[in-house]
């Protein structure tokens, strides 16, 4: 009799696990339960759907449930929520959200890929109608419908998703205000980079309020009508978008008695196996490991979810692949400004006991005489004792993403700034200057180490 795999969660990590298991074990019976109405979609594209850059929500779907069955022989059940895991009986209780019927399904192997849920700040009025989140497809559909009907939005939280949504809603013609409780946006960034980001938002007509906590979401007849800050300032608004981060969706795992760690993320080993031998977990619901420090970390990213899903799926089918950790490499775009980062910030590095130094440089992304060039600003975080690169950040043109990718590779390989300075990087006037910004930054770091 063929082994049966059940996967809880049908987006990035879950579908990657199911697809890899199918490839490795063609005769395995595979069922995927997803409580939303969509599987295998690009959640990172939701801000661009909300703003109208992407017109059809289905363009974000990589493959639907029907195609999964026809093309990969994977049974994906949408609007089905797993309520309970019984590790001893190896059973899950599943509720059909369309009929409210609950059924029991047995498994031989189980993969938990429940993802993350939005952080709901303890703000009076947070549960009023007109308060939105942007985590799944249904969220995107609701927010886009509201944006078509209203003209004002307040965004609580200045993280990447909130800022991407701010741009898109502004482009759609709404009045947009961003409220961030920390002194600056994306606070892990170099101060000057955060300021450049704020200046870009303001230039495009977005009101930015840093160092500002929301004391209350105001409402009229149960419908959100604005916000009141801790300073007593009131701003009327038709839409309140909460973008205060996410946390692991670990409730099912906790109920099943699985070990939980940082922020409630499921603890897994390098093969993505949980504390129960027949249960694996992957994606935004798990505790991760920082590749530099070796310590627990939680940085939920689509790239990590897909990689972990592939590893979990392969190991469910008998493999022994390992996931070695994360750097937290990220990139986002706010209007014409691209922001990218990888590894540790200077503050994080110092907190880990490194004698951390940082250097920042500015250099055009192509030859100075070639039309259309834009400045790239790069900051390197380096261990002064060893010269090892610990982190990198950059803002500027689209090309900054590629340069941070190079530096992420360097961190992964444990390279020093001296070794980075010796890299043989490409050059052509339309593509890069003869002395790449990466090399200039590395050279400046070498000089600072010897000071």
CSV table of C-alpha atoms in Angstrom, one decimal:
chain,number,residue,atom,x,y,z
A,1,UNK,CA,0.0,0.0,0.0
A,2,UNK,CA,1.4,3.4,-1.0
A,3,UNK,CA,2.5,5.8,1.7
A,4,UNK,CA,0.2,8.8,2.4
A,5,UNK,CA,1.5,12.3,2.9
A,6,UNK,CA,-0.7,15.1,4.2
A,7,UNK,CA,0.5,18.7,3.8
A,8,UNK,CA,-1.2,21.4,5.9
A,9,UNK,CA,-0.9,24.7,3.9
A,10,UNK,CA,-1.0,25.1,0.1
A,11,UNK,CA,1.2,28.1,-0.6
A,12,UNK,CA,4.9,28.5,-1.1
A,13,UNK,CA,6.4,26.0,1.4
A,14,UNK,CA,3.5,23.5,1.3
A,15,UNK,CA,3.3,23.2,-2.4
A,16,UNK,CA,7.1,23.0,-2.8
A,17,UNK,CA,7.1,20.1,-0.3
A,18,UNK,CA,4.2,18.3,-2.0
A,19,UNK,CA,5.7,18.7,-5.5
A,20,UNK,CA,9.2,17.5,-4.4
A,21,UNK,CA,7.7,14.5,-2.6
A,22,UNK,CA,5.7,13.6,-5.7
A,23,UNK,CA,8.9,13.9,-7.9
A,24,UNK,CA,10.8,11.6,-5.5
A,25,UNK,CA,8.0,9.1,-4.9
A,26,UNK,CA,5.6,8.9,-7.8
A,27,UNK,CA,3.4,6.3,-6.1
A,28,UNK,CA,2.9,8.4,-2.8
A,29,UNK,CA,-0.6,9.5,-2.1
A,30,UNK,CA,-0.5,13.3,-1.4
A,31,UNK,CA,-3.2,15.5,0.0
A,32,UNK,CA,-2.9,19.2,0.6
A,33,UNK,CA,-5.4,21.1,2.8
A,34,UNK,CA,-5.5,24.9,2.4
A,35,UNK,CA,-8.0,27.0,4.3
A,36,UNK,CA,-8.1,29.9,1.9
A,37,UNK,CA,-9.5,29.8,-1.6
A,38,UNK,CA,-6.2,29.7,-3.4
A,39,UNK,CA,-3.1,27.6,-3.6
A,40,UNK,CA,0.4,28.3,-4.9
A,41,UNK,CA,0.2,32.0,-5.3
A,42,UNK,CA,2.7,34.8,-5.0
A,43,UNK,CA,1.8,36.7,-1.9
A,44,UNK,CA,4.6,39.2,-2.5
A,45,UNK,CA,2.7,40.5,-5.5
A,46,UNK,CA,-0.4,41.5,-3.5
A,47,UNK,CA,0.6,45.2,-3.1
A,48,UNK,CA,0.8,45.5,-6.9
A,49,UNK,CA,-2.6,43.9,-7.3
A,50,UNK,CA,-4.1,46.3,-4.8
A,51,UNK,CA,-2.7,49.3,-6.6
A,52,UNK,CA,-3.8,48.1,-10.0
A,53,UNK,CA,-0.4,47.4,-11.5
A,54,UNK,CA,-1.5,43.8,-11.7
A,55,UNK,CA,-5.1,43.7,-12.9
A,56,UNK,CA,-6.2,40.1,-12.5
A,57,UNK,CA,-5.7,38.3,-9.1
A,58,UNK,CA,-5.3,35.0,-10.9
A,59,UNK,CA,-2.0,36.3,-12.4
A,60,UNK,CA,-0.5,35.7,-9.0
A,61,UNK,CA,-1.4,32.0,-9.1
A,62,UNK,CA,1.3,29.7,-10.3
A,63,UNK,CA,-0.9,26.6,-10.4
A,64,UNK,CA,-4.5,26.0,-9.3
A,65,UNK,CA,-6.0,23.0,-7.4
A,66,UNK,CA,-7.4,21.5,-10.6
A,67,UNK,CA,-4.1,21.6,-12.4
A,68,UNK,CA,-2.3,20.2,-9.4
A,69,UNK,CA,-4.4,17.1,-9.7
A,70,UNK,CA,-4.2,16.8,-13.4
A,71,UNK,CA,-0.5,17.6,-13.8
A,72,UNK,CA,1.1,16.4,-10.6
A,73,UNK,CA,-1.5,14.0,-9.1
A,74,UNK,CA,-1.6,16.0,-6.0
A,75,UNK,CA,-5.1,16.4,-4.4
A,76,UNK,CA,-5.4,20.0,-3.1
A,77,UNK,CA,-8.5,20.9,-1.1
A,78,UNK,CA,-9.2,24.6,-0.8
A,79,UNK,CA,-11.5,26.0,1.9
A,80,UNK,CA,-10.4,23.1,4.2
A,81,UNK,CA,-9.0,24.0,7.6
A,82,UNK,CA,-7.1,21.5,9.7
A,83,UNK,CA,-8.4,21.8,13.2
A,84,UNK,CA,-6.5,19.2,15.1
A,85,UNK,CA,-3.4,17.0,14.7
A,86,UNK,CA,-3.2,13.7,16.6
A,87,UNK,CA,0.4,12.5,16.3
A,88,UNK,CA,-0.2,9.3,18.1
A,89,UNK,CA,-3.1,8.1,15.9
A,90,UNK,CA,-1.4,9.9,12.9
A,91,UNK,CA,-4.7,11.6,12.0
A,92,UNK,CA,-5.8,15.2,11.3
A,93,UNK,CA,-9.3,16.6,11.7
A,94,UNK,CA,-10.3,18.8,8.8
A,95,UNK,CA,-13.3,21.2,8.5
A,96,UNK,CA,-14.8,22.0,5.1
A,97,UNK,CA,-15.4,25.7,5.4
A,98,UNK,CA,-18.1,25.7,2.7
A,99,UNK,CA,-20.2,23.0,4.5
A,100,UNK,CA,-18.9,23.0,8.1
A,101,UNK,CA,-18.5,19.3,7.8
A,102,UNK,CA,-15.6,17.8,9.8
A,103,UNK,CA,-13.8,14.7,8.6
A,104,UNK,CA,-10.8,12.6,9.9
A,105,UNK,CA,-7.9,11.8,7.6
A,106,UNK,CA,-5.0,9.5,8.4
A,107,UNK,CA,-1.4,9.9,7.3
A,108,UNK,CA,1.9,8.2,7.3
A,109,UNK,CA,3.9,11.4,7.0
A,110,UNK,CA,2.8,15.0,7.7
A,111,UNK,CA,4.2,18.3,6.6
A,112,UNK,CA,3.1,21.5,8.5
A,113,UNK,CA,3.3,24.6,6.3
A,114,UNK,CA,0.8,26.9,8.0
A,115,UNK,CA,2.8,30.0,7.3
A,116,UNK,CA,2.5,33.2,9.4
A,117,UNK,CA,-0.3,35.3,10.7
A,118,UNK,CA,-0.3,39.1,11.0
A,119,UNK,CA,0.7,40.7,14.3
A,120,UNK,CA,-2.4,42.4,15.7
A,121,UNK,CA,-1.3,45.3,17.8
A,122,UNK,CA,-3.2,45.9,21.1
A,123,UNK,CA,-4.8,49.1,19.9
A,124,UNK,CA,-8.3,50.0,20.9
A,125,UNK,CA,-10.6,49.8,17.9
A,126,UNK,CA,-8.2,47.4,16.0
A,127,UNK,CA,-11.2,45.0,15.3
A,128,UNK,CA,-13.4,47.7,13.7
A,129,UNK,CA,-14.7,47.3,10.2
A,130,UNK,CA,-12.4,49.1,7.8
A,131,UNK,CA,-9.2,47.7,9.4
A,132,UNK,CA,-7.3,45.6,6.8
A,133,UNK,CA,-4.3,43.4,6.6
A,134,UNK,CA,-2.4,42.2,3.5
A,135,UNK,CA,-1.3,38.6,4.0
A,136,UNK,CA,-3.3,36.4,1.6
A,137,UNK,CA,-5.3,36.7,-1.6
A,138,UNK,CA,-8.6,37.4,0.1
A,139,UNK,CA,-7.0,40.2,2.0
A,140,UNK,CA,-5.8,41.7,-1.3
A,141,UNK,CA,-9.3,41.4,-2.9
A,142,UNK,CA,-10.9,43.1,0.1
A,143,UNK,CA,-8.3,45.9,0.3
A,144,UNK,CA,-8.5,46.6,-3.4
A,145,UNK,CA,-12.3,46.8,-3.3
A,146,UNK,CA,-12.0,49.3,-0.4
A,147,UNK,CA,-9.4,51.4,-2.2
A,148,UNK,CA,-11.7,51.8,-5.2
A,149,UNK,CA,-14.4,53.3,-3.0
A,150,UNK,CA,-12.4,55.5,-0.7
A,151,UNK,CA,-9.7,58.1,-0.8
A,152,UNK,CA,-7.8,58.1,2.4
A,153,UNK,CA,-5.6,55.4,4.0
A,154,UNK,CA,-3.5,55.3,7.2
A,155,UNK,CA,-0.9,52.5,7.3
A,156,UNK,CA,0.3,51.3,10.7
A,157,UNK,CA,3.8,50.0,10.3
A,158,UNK,CA,6.7,51.1,8.1
A,159,UNK,CA,8.0,47.6,7.0
A,160,UNK,CA,8.6,46.5,3.5
A,161,UNK,CA,5.0,45.3,2.8
A,162,UNK,CA,3.5,48.5,4.3
A,163,UNK,CA,5.8,50.7,2.2
A,164,UNK,CA,5.1,48.8,-1.0
A,165,UNK,CA,1.4,49.1,-0.4
A,166,UNK,CA,1.9,52.8,0.4
A,167,UNK,CA,3.4,53.4,-3.0
A,168,UNK,CA,0.8,51.4,-4.9
A,169,UNK,CA,-2.1,53.1,-3.1
A,170,UNK,CA,-0.6,56.5,-3.7
A,171,UNK,CA,-0.3,55.6,-7.4
A,172,UNK,CA,-3.9,54.6,-7.3
A,173,UNK,CA,-4.8,58.2,-6.2
A,174,UNK,CA,-5.3,57.8,-2.5
A,175,UNK,CA,-4.1,60.0,0.2
A,176,UNK,CA,-1.6,57.9,2.2
A,177,UNK,CA,-0.1,58.3,5.6
A,178,UNK,CA,2.4,55.9,7.2
A,179,UNK,CA,2.9,55.7,10.9
A,180,UNK,CA,6.0,53.9,12.3
A,181,UNK,CA,6.6,53.6,16.1
A,182,UNK,CA,10.4,53.4,15.7
A,183,UNK,CA,12.5,56.5,15.0
A,184,UNK,CA,13.0,55.6,11.4
A,185,UNK,CA,11.6,53.4,8.6
A,186,UNK,CA,13.2,49.9,8.1
A,187,UNK,CA,15.2,50.5,11.3
A,188,UNK,CA,17.8,47.8,10.5
A,189,UNK,CA,19.1,50.1,7.7
A,190,UNK,CA,21.9,52.6,8.0
A,191,UNK,CA,20.5,55.9,9.2
A,192,UNK,CA,21.3,57.7,6.0
A,193,UNK,CA,19.6,55.0,4.0
A,194,UNK,CA,16.4,55.2,6.1
A,195,UNK,CA,16.4,58.9,5.7
A,196,UNK,CA,16.7,58.6,1.9
A,197,UNK,CA,13.8,56.2,2.0
A,198,UNK,CA,11.6,58.6,4.0
A,199,UNK,CA,12.6,61.5,1.7
A,200,UNK,CA,11.5,59.5,-1.3
A,201,UNK,CA,8.1,58.8,0.2
A,202,UNK,CA,7.6,62.4,1.1
A,203,UNK,CA,8.6,63.6,-2.4
A,204,UNK,CA,5.8,61.4,-3.8
A,205,UNK,CA,3.2,62.9,-1.5
A,206,UNK,CA,3.1,60.3,1.3
A,207,UNK,CA,2.9,61.6,4.8
A,208,UNK,CA,5.4,59.9,7.1
A,209,UNK,CA,5.2,59.9,10.9
A,210,UNK,CA,8.1,58.1,12.5
A,211,UNK,CA,8.5,57.7,16.3
A,212,UNK,CA,4.7,57.7,16.5
A,213,UNK,CA,2.5,55.2,18.3
A,214,UNK,CA,-1.1,54.8,17.5
A,215,UNK,CA,-3.2,55.1,20.7
A,216,UNK,CA,-6.6,54.4,19.2
A,217,UNK,CA,-8.4,53.5,16.0
A,218,UNK,CA,-11.4,55.8,15.9
A,219,UNK,CA,-14.7,54.5,14.6
A,220,UNK,CA,-18.3,55.6,13.8
A,221,UNK,CA,-21.0,53.0,14.1
A,222,UNK,CA,-18.4,50.3,14.2
A,223,UNK,CA,-16.6,51.5,11.1
A,224,UNK,CA,-13.0,52.8,11.3
A,225,UNK,CA,-13.0,56.5,10.7
A,226,UNK,CA,-9.4,57.5,11.6
A,227,UNK,CA,-6.6,57.2,14.1
A,228,UNK,CA,-5.4,59.0,17.2
A,229,UNK,CA,-1.7,59.0,18.0
A,230,UNK,CA,-0.1,58.9,21.5
A,231,UNK,CA,0.6,62.6,21.0
A,232,UNK,CA,-3.2,63.3,20.7
A,233,UNK,CA,-3.1,64.0,17.0
A,234,UNK,CA,-6.1,62.8,15.0
A,235,UNK,CA,-6.1,61.9,11.3
A,236,UNK,CA,-9.4,61.0,9.6
A,237,UNK,CA,-9.1,58.0,7.3
A,238,UNK,CA,-11.4,55.6,5.4
A,239,UNK,CA,-9.0,52.7,5.4
A,240,UNK,CA,-6.6,51.5,8.2
A,241,UNK,CA,-4.0,49.1,6.9
A,242,UNK,CA,-2.1,47.3,9.6
A,243,UNK,CA,1.4,46.2,8.6
A,244,UNK,CA,3.0,45.5,12.0
A,245,UNK,CA,4.8,42.4,11.0
A,246,UNK,CA,3.9,38.7,11.2
A,247,UNK,CA,4.4,35.8,13.6
A,248,UNK,CA,4.5,32.0,13.0
A,249,UNK,CA,1.2,30.3,12.7
A,250,UNK,CA,2.1,27.6,15.3
A,251,UNK,CA,-1.2,27.0,17.1
A,252,UNK,CA,-1.7,23.6,15.5
A,253,UNK,CA,1.8,22.5,16.2
A,254,UNK,CA,1.5,23.6,19.8
A,255,UNK,CA,-1.8,21.7,20.2
A,256,UNK,CA,0.0,18.6,18.8
A,257,UNK,CA,2.7,18.9,21.5
A,258,UNK,CA,5.5,19.8,19.1
A,259,UNK,CA,8.5,21.8,20.4
A,260,UNK,CA,8.2,25.5,19.7
A,261,UNK,CA,10.9,28.2,19.8
A,262,UNK,CA,11.5,31.8,18.9
A,263,UNK,CA,8.3,33.8,18.5
A,264,UNK,CA,6.4,30.5,18.7
A,265,UNK,CA,8.0,29.1,15.6
A,266,UNK,CA,8.1,25.3,15.2
A,267,UNK,CA,11.6,23.9,16.1
A,268,UNK,CA,13.0,21.8,13.3
A,269,UNK,CA,16.4,20.2,12.7
A,270,UNK,CA,18.5,20.8,9.6
A,271,UNK,CA,16.3,18.2,7.7
A,272,UNK,CA,13.2,20.2,8.6
A,273,UNK,CA,11.9,17.4,10.9
A,274,UNK,CA,10.1,18.5,14.0
A,275,UNK,CA,10.3,17.0,17.5
A,276,UNK,CA,8.0,14.1,16.2
A,277,UNK,CA,9.7,11.7,13.8
A,278,UNK,CA,6.9,11.6,11.3
A,279,UNK,CA,6.2,15.3,11.1
A,280,UNK,CA,8.2,17.9,9.2
A,281,UNK,CA,7.6,21.6,9.0
A,282,UNK,CA,8.7,24.4,6.7
A,283,UNK,CA,8.3,28.0,5.8
A,284,UNK,CA,7.1,31.0,7.8
A,285,UNK,CA,5.8,28.8,10.6
A,286,UNK,CA,9.2,27.5,11.7
A,287,UNK,CA,12.1,28.8,13.7
A,288,UNK,CA,15.1,29.4,11.5
A,289,UNK,CA,18.8,29.5,12.1
A,290,UNK,CA,21.0,32.5,11.3
A,291,UNK,CA,23.8,31.4,9.1
A,292,UNK,CA,26.3,33.8,10.6
A,293,UNK,CA,25.7,33.3,14.3
A,294,UNK,CA,24.2,29.8,14.3
A,295,UNK,CA,21.5,31.1,16.6
A,296,UNK,CA,17.7,30.9,16.3
A,297,UNK,CA,16.2,33.5,14.0
A,298,UNK,CA,12.9,34.4,12.5
A,299,UNK,CA,12.9,36.2,9.1
A,300,UNK,CA,9.9,35.0,7.0
A,301,UNK,CA,10.7,35.3,3.3
A,302,UNK,CA,9.3,33.6,0.2
A,303,UNK,CA,12.7,32.5,-0.9
A,304,UNK,CA,13.3,30.6,2.4
A,305,UNK,CA,9.8,29.1,2.4
A,306,UNK,CA,10.3,27.6,-1.1
A,307,UNK,CA,13.8,26.2,-0.3
A,308,UNK,CA,12.6,24.7,3.0
A,309,UNK,CA,9.6,23.2,1.3
A,310,UNK,CA,11.7,21.4,-1.3
A,311,UNK,CA,14.0,20.1,1.4
A,312,UNK,CA,11.1,18.9,3.6
A,313,UNK,CA,9.4,17.2,0.6
A,314,UNK,CA,12.5,15.4,-0.4
A,315,UNK,CA,13.2,14.2,3.1
A,316,UNK,CA,9.6,13.0,3.6
A,317,UNK,CA,10.3,10.8,0.5
A,318,UNK,CA,13.5,9.3,2.1
A,319,UNK,CA,16.1,11.9,1.4
A,320,UNK,CA,18.5,13.6,3.8
A,321,UNK,CA,19.0,17.1,2.4
A,322,UNK,CA,19.7,19.9,4.9
A,323,UNK,CA,18.9,23.6,5.2
A,324,UNK,CA,21.9,25.4,6.5
A,325,UNK,CA,20.3,28.7,7.6
A,326,UNK,CA,19.4,32.2,6.5
A,327,UNK,CA,21.0,35.6,6.0
A,328,UNK,CA,17.7,37.4,5.7
A,329,UNK,CA,18.5,38.7,2.3
A,330,UNK,CA,15.8,41.1,1.1
A,331,UNK,CA,15.0,43.7,-1.5
A,332,UNK,CA,12.1,46.0,-1.9
A,333,UNK,CA,11.2,49.0,-4.1
A,334,UNK,CA,9.6,52.3,-3.1
A,335,UNK,CA,8.9,54.4,-6.2
A,336,UNK,CA,12.3,54.9,-8.0
A,337,UNK,CA,14.4,53.7,-5.0
A,338,UNK,CA,15.5,50.1,-4.5
A,339,UNK,CA,16.5,49.0,-1.0
A,340,UNK,CA,18.4,45.7,-0.4
A,341,UNK,CA,20.1,44.1,2.6
A,342,UNK,CA,21.7,40.9,3.7
A,343,UNK,CA,23.3,39.6,6.9
A,344,UNK,CA,23.7,41.5,10.1
A,345,UNK,CA,23.2,45.2,10.7
A,346,UNK,CA,26.0,47.0,12.6
A,347,UNK,CA,23.8,47.0,15.8
A,348,UNK,CA,23.1,43.3,15.4
A,349,UNK,CA,26.7,42.4,14.9
A,350,UNK,CA,27.8,44.4,17.9
A,351,UNK,CA,25.1,42.7,19.9
A,352,UNK,CA,26.6,39.3,18.9
A,353,UNK,CA,30.0,40.3,20.3
A,354,UNK,CA,31.7,41.3,17.0
A,355,UNK,CA,34.0,44.3,16.9
A,356,UNK,CA,31.8,45.6,14.1
A,357,UNK,CA,32.7,48.5,11.8
A,358,UNK,CA,30.8,49.9,8.9
A,359,UNK,CA,31.8,51.8,5.8
A,360,UNK,CA,29.5,53.5,3.3
A,361,UNK,CA,30.3,54.6,-0.2
A,362,UNK,CA,28.5,56.2,-3.2
A,363,UNK,CA,29.3,55.3,-6.8
A,364,UNK,CA,27.4,55.4,-10.1
A,365,UNK,CA,26.1,52.1,-11.3
A,366,UNK,CA,27.7,52.4,-14.7
A,367,UNK,CA,30.5,54.4,-16.4
A,368,UNK,CA,30.3,58.1,-15.5
A,369,UNK,CA,30.1,59.1,-19.2
A,370,UNK,CA,27.4,56.7,-20.1
A,371,UNK,CA,23.8,58.2,-20.1
A,372,UNK,CA,21.3,57.0,-17.5
A,373,UNK,CA,23.6,56.1,-14.7
A,374,UNK,CA,22.3,56.4,-11.1
A,375,UNK,CA,24.2,56.3,-7.8
A,376,UNK,CA,24.4,53.2,-5.8
A,377,UNK,CA,24.9,53.6,-2.0
A,378,UNK,CA,26.5,50.6,-0.3
A,379,UNK,CA,27.2,50.0,3.4
A,380,UNK,CA,29.3,47.1,4.5
A,381,UNK,CA,29.4,45.7,8.1
A,382,UNK,CA,32.7,44.0,8.9
A,383,UNK,CA,34.3,42.2,11.8
A,384,UNK,CA,37.4,44.4,12.4
A,385,UNK,CA,39.3,41.6,14.0
A,386,UNK,CA,39.1,39.2,11.1
A,387,UNK,CA,38.0,41.4,8.2
A,388,UNK,CA,35.1,39.0,7.6
A,389,UNK,CA,32.0,40.5,5.9
A,390,UNK,CA,29.0,40.2,8.3
A,391,UNK,CA,26.4,42.3,6.5
A,392,UNK,CA,25.7,44.6,3.6
A,393,UNK,CA,23.0,47.1,2.7
A,394,UNK,CA,22.4,49.2,-0.4
A,395,UNK,CA,20.0,51.7,-1.9
A,396,UNK,CA,19.8,53.1,-5.4
A,397,UNK,CA,18.9,51.8,-8.8
A,398,UNK,CA,17.6,48.3,-9.7
A,399,UNK,CA,21.2,47.1,-10.0
A,400,UNK,CA,21.6,47.3,-6.2
A,401,UNK,CA,19.8,44.0,-5.9
A,402,UNK,CA,22.5,42.2,-8.0
A,403,UNK,CA,25.3,43.8,-5.9
A,404,UNK,CA,23.7,42.7,-2.6
A,405,UNK,CA,23.3,39.2,-4.1
A,406,UNK,CA,27.1,39.2,-4.7
A,407,UNK,CA,27.7,40.3,-1.1
A,408,UNK,CA,25.3,37.6,0.2
A,409,UNK,CA,27.4,35.1,-1.6
A,410,UNK,CA,30.5,36.5,-0.1
A,411,UNK,CA,29.0,36.2,3.4
A,412,UNK,CA,27.9,32.6,2.8
A,413,UNK,CA,31.4,31.8,1.7
A,414,UNK,CA,32.9,33.5,4.8
A,415,UNK,CA,34.9,35.9,2.7
A,416,UNK,CA,36.9,38.8,4.1
A,417,UNK,CA,36.8,42.3,2.6
A,418,UNK,CA,40.3,41.7,1.3
A,419,UNK,CA,39.1,38.7,-0.7
A,420,UNK,CA,36.1,40.6,-1.9
A,421,UNK,CA,38.4,43.4,-3.1
A,422,UNK,CA,40.1,40.9,-5.3
A,423,UNK,CA,36.9,39.7,-7.1
A,424,UNK,CA,37.0,39.7,-10.8
A,425,UNK,CA,33.7,41.5,-11.5
A,426,UNK,CA,32.2,42.5,-14.9
A,427,UNK,CA,32.7,45.8,-16.6
A,428,UNK,CA,31.1,47.5,-19.6
A,429,UNK,CA,30.0,51.2,-19.7
A,430,UNK,CA,26.3,50.4,-20.0
A,431,UNK,CA,26.3,47.9,-17.2
A,432,UNK,CA,29.0,48.8,-14.6
A,433,UNK,CA,31.9,51.1,-13.9
A,434,UNK,CA,35.4,49.9,-14.3
A,435,UNK,CA,35.8,49.8,-10.6
A,436,UNK,CA,32.6,48.4,-9.2
A,437,UNK,CA,30.9,49.9,-6.1
A,438,UNK,CA,31.4,46.5,-4.4
A,439,UNK,CA,35.2,46.8,-4.8
A,440,UNK,CA,35.3,50.4,-3.7
A,441,UNK,CA,33.3,49.6,-0.6
A,442,UNK,CA,35.6,46.6,0.2
A,443,UNK,CA,38.7,48.7,-0.3
A,444,UNK,CA,37.4,51.4,2.0
A,445,UNK,CA,36.6,48.7,4.6
A,446,UNK,CA,40.2,47.5,4.4
A,447,UNK,CA,41.5,51.0,5.1
A,448,UNK,CA,39.2,51.4,8.1
A,449,UNK,CA,40.3,48.1,9.6
A,450,UNK,CA,43.9,49.4,9.7
A,451,UNK,CA,43.1,52.8,11.2
